[in-house]
Amino acid sequence: MKSVYIRSGLALLCAATLGACGGGNGNMVLGGTIKGLTQPNMVLKNGSWEAKPAATDGTFRFAELIADDKDFFIEIAKQPDNSHCEIINNRNKANTYTVVQTVVTCVTDSYPLGGTVTGLAAGDGSLVLANGGETAAVPAPATAGAPVKFSLPKVMVGSPYGVTVLTSPLGTAKNCVVSNGNGTMATSAIDNVTVVCK
């Protein structure tokens, strides 16, 4: 009879201290935070478990519930399209604190945005082009009318861009017109924007 009481006591002790008895009841959500994700098709894994966050998600979670004190190791099984992500705090024993501490930080690929300006002459001064808050000054060429290459800061894949004339060349009556200046950044540099000044 005494052994029955001892066994019952041990069972209660195990229930109260799940980790000490090598497992739990699988009642915790395993997940974490995502920063900078803008592209689809990322896959995260914990053993055979999979999570597939959508682009722009700020968090992730696995559908399966993890038990207290069970080991977890979350990995990036597939990088999102046109991006590179890194992961930290992804390996531990599960408890109330560790199951939400994983952080995935992503950087979307970006490419140059540029093109050619024609019609400027020496003495015209600089033409200033803009894409949103980013600007580039295009100096006049030494030879009148010679084409001048310009480049604006890189733009993330999937982001819209719109090149405009912010400031026309000082001291001239020239009107500068942009062509091919609007679009969405693809997976290679854009270098076909043209600006003609007359």
XYZ file of C-alpha atoms in Angstrom:
198
model
C 0.000 0.000 0.000
C 2.880 2.324 0.856
C 4.326 1.901 -2.654
C 1.034 3.093 -4.153
C 1.280 6.310 -2.129
C 4.928 6.748 -3.140
C 4.097 6.297 -6.816
C 1.194 8.719 -6.565
C 3.401 11.271 -4.865
C 6.050 10.959 -7.573
C 3.416 11.411 -10.275
C 2.203 14.612 -8.637
C 5.776 15.839 -8.284
C 6.378 15.162 -11.984
C 3.233 17.044 -12.933
C 4.372 20.013 -10.873
C 7.924 20.016 -12.260
C 7.487 18.959 -15.880
C 11.060 19.647 -16.959
C 12.605 17.492 -14.237
C 10.683 14.456 -15.449
C 11.746 14.787 -19.071
C 8.755 16.279 -20.815
C 5.526 18.195 -20.741
C 2.035 18.116 -22.128
C 2.665 20.082 -25.319
C 0.743 23.225 -24.443
C 3.112 26.013 -25.566
C 3.263 27.816 -28.898
C 6.748 27.941 -30.406
C 7.430 31.011 -32.520
C 9.159 34.352 -32.643
C 9.619 37.720 -34.295
C 10.421 38.572 -37.924
C 12.039 41.851 -38.974
C 12.351 43.189 -42.516
C 10.535 40.424 -44.398
C 9.105 41.764 -47.677
C 9.279 38.713 -49.951
C 7.439 35.350 -49.979
C 8.460 31.688 -49.738
C 10.530 31.602 -46.538
C 10.366 28.263 -44.729
C 11.311 27.800 -41.065
C 11.754 24.371 -39.498
C 11.974 22.852 -36.065
C 12.750 19.204 -36.758
C 9.842 18.019 -38.929
C 7.678 21.051 -38.061
C 7.328 23.759 -40.686
C 6.243 27.411 -40.584
C 5.802 29.460 -43.765
C 5.470 33.161 -42.906
C 3.918 35.433 -45.503
C 5.724 38.494 -46.818
C 5.406 41.416 -44.369
C 4.596 39.106 -41.419
C 6.046 40.395 -38.173
C 5.783 37.095 -36.310
C 5.776 33.357 -36.963
C 4.511 30.314 -35.117
C 4.458 26.561 -35.574
C 1.079 24.841 -35.629
C 2.320 22.082 -33.310
C 2.514 22.738 -29.560
C 5.783 22.130 -27.767
C 6.162 20.564 -24.322
C 7.959 22.207 -21.437
C 11.696 21.421 -21.299
C 11.712 19.886 -24.776
C 14.678 20.840 -26.979
C 13.984 23.004 -30.015
C 16.226 24.144 -32.867
C 14.585 26.509 -35.349
C 16.348 26.828 -38.709
C 15.793 28.727 -41.944
C 15.146 25.834 -44.313
C 14.526 28.158 -47.275
C 15.432 31.807 -47.666
C 12.648 34.075 -48.962
C 12.788 35.161 -52.592
C 15.366 37.866 -53.342
C 16.390 38.169 -49.693
C 18.814 36.987 -47.052
C 17.729 36.295 -43.480
C 19.609 35.501 -40.284
C 18.265 33.892 -37.125
C 19.204 34.207 -33.432
C 17.988 32.765 -30.115
C 16.782 29.747 -32.066
C 18.114 26.846 -29.999
C 17.131 26.102 -26.409
C 14.928 24.100 -24.073
C 11.296 25.146 -24.192
C 9.847 27.226 -21.402
C 7.553 30.225 -21.145
C 10.370 32.620 -22.043
C 12.462 30.782 -24.629
C 9.576 29.760 -26.919
C 9.064 33.385 -28.034
C 12.672 34.653 -28.125
C 13.696 33.593 -31.642
C 14.312 36.551 -33.964
C 14.592 36.342 -37.770
C 16.054 39.434 -39.465
C 15.781 39.773 -43.246
C 17.317 42.106 -45.818
C 15.722 42.330 -49.259
C 18.042 42.471 -52.265
C 18.349 45.895 -53.865
C 19.678 47.096 -57.215
C 20.894 50.386 -58.734
C 18.528 52.767 -60.471
C 19.986 54.929 -63.210
C 20.155 55.955 -66.820
C 21.364 58.706 -69.129
C 20.914 62.475 -69.415
C 21.353 64.241 -72.758
C 21.133 67.874 -73.824
C 23.216 69.529 -71.136
C 26.066 71.864 -72.031
C 29.065 73.225 -70.184
C 27.980 76.078 -67.955
C 24.450 74.745 -67.510
C 25.156 73.683 -63.937
C 23.911 70.517 -62.299
C 20.599 68.839 -62.936
C 19.189 67.251 -59.760
C 17.116 64.089 -60.133
C 15.087 62.429 -57.389
C 13.475 59.123 -56.521
C 11.339 59.816 -53.494
C 13.682 61.276 -50.894
C 16.831 60.083 -52.666
C 18.618 62.509 -55.004
C 21.472 62.594 -57.503
C 23.176 65.638 -59.020
C 24.092 65.237 -62.690
C 26.882 67.620 -63.794
C 26.982 69.143 -67.253
C 29.374 67.416 -69.659
C 32.536 69.011 -71.018
C 31.186 68.510 -74.551
C 27.798 70.087 -75.217
C 25.030 67.528 -75.658
C 27.192 64.541 -74.720
C 25.315 61.847 -72.774
C 25.938 61.742 -69.022
C 25.310 58.622 -66.950
C 23.586 58.974 -63.576
C 22.830 56.620 -60.719
C 20.419 56.982 -57.813
C 20.646 54.952 -54.583
C 19.654 51.289 -54.802
C 16.002 50.258 -54.624
C 14.652 47.097 -52.964
C 13.202 44.359 -55.161
C 9.447 44.810 -55.419
C 9.511 48.474 -54.407
C 8.104 51.155 -56.703
C 10.341 53.883 -58.074
C 9.651 57.174 -59.823
C 12.450 59.356 -61.173
C 11.616 63.061 -61.363
C 13.438 66.311 -62.040
C 13.909 68.007 -58.683
C 15.956 70.973 -59.912
C 16.560 72.044 -63.511
C 20.025 73.347 -64.493
C 20.511 76.806 -62.999
C 20.690 79.814 -65.298
C 19.118 78.063 -68.285
C 15.672 77.915 -69.764
C 16.005 74.229 -70.542
C 13.149 71.874 -69.803
C 14.215 68.356 -68.840
C 11.804 65.464 -69.479
C 12.100 61.988 -67.925
C 11.197 58.789 -69.807
C 11.056 55.218 -68.418
C 11.234 56.765 -64.969
C 8.451 54.803 -63.248
C 8.175 51.141 -62.397
C 8.778 48.406 -59.846
C 12.299 47.236 -59.085
C 12.984 43.832 -60.601
C 15.872 41.480 -59.836
C 18.519 43.388 -61.774
C 19.711 46.958 -62.137
C 17.544 49.498 -63.963
C 19.712 51.576 -66.311
C 17.304 52.650 -69.045
C 15.852 55.816 -67.505
C 16.386 58.691 -69.949
C 16.304 62.414 -69.316
C 16.324 64.772 -72.312
C 16.979 68.467 -71.705
C 16.075 71.026 -74.390
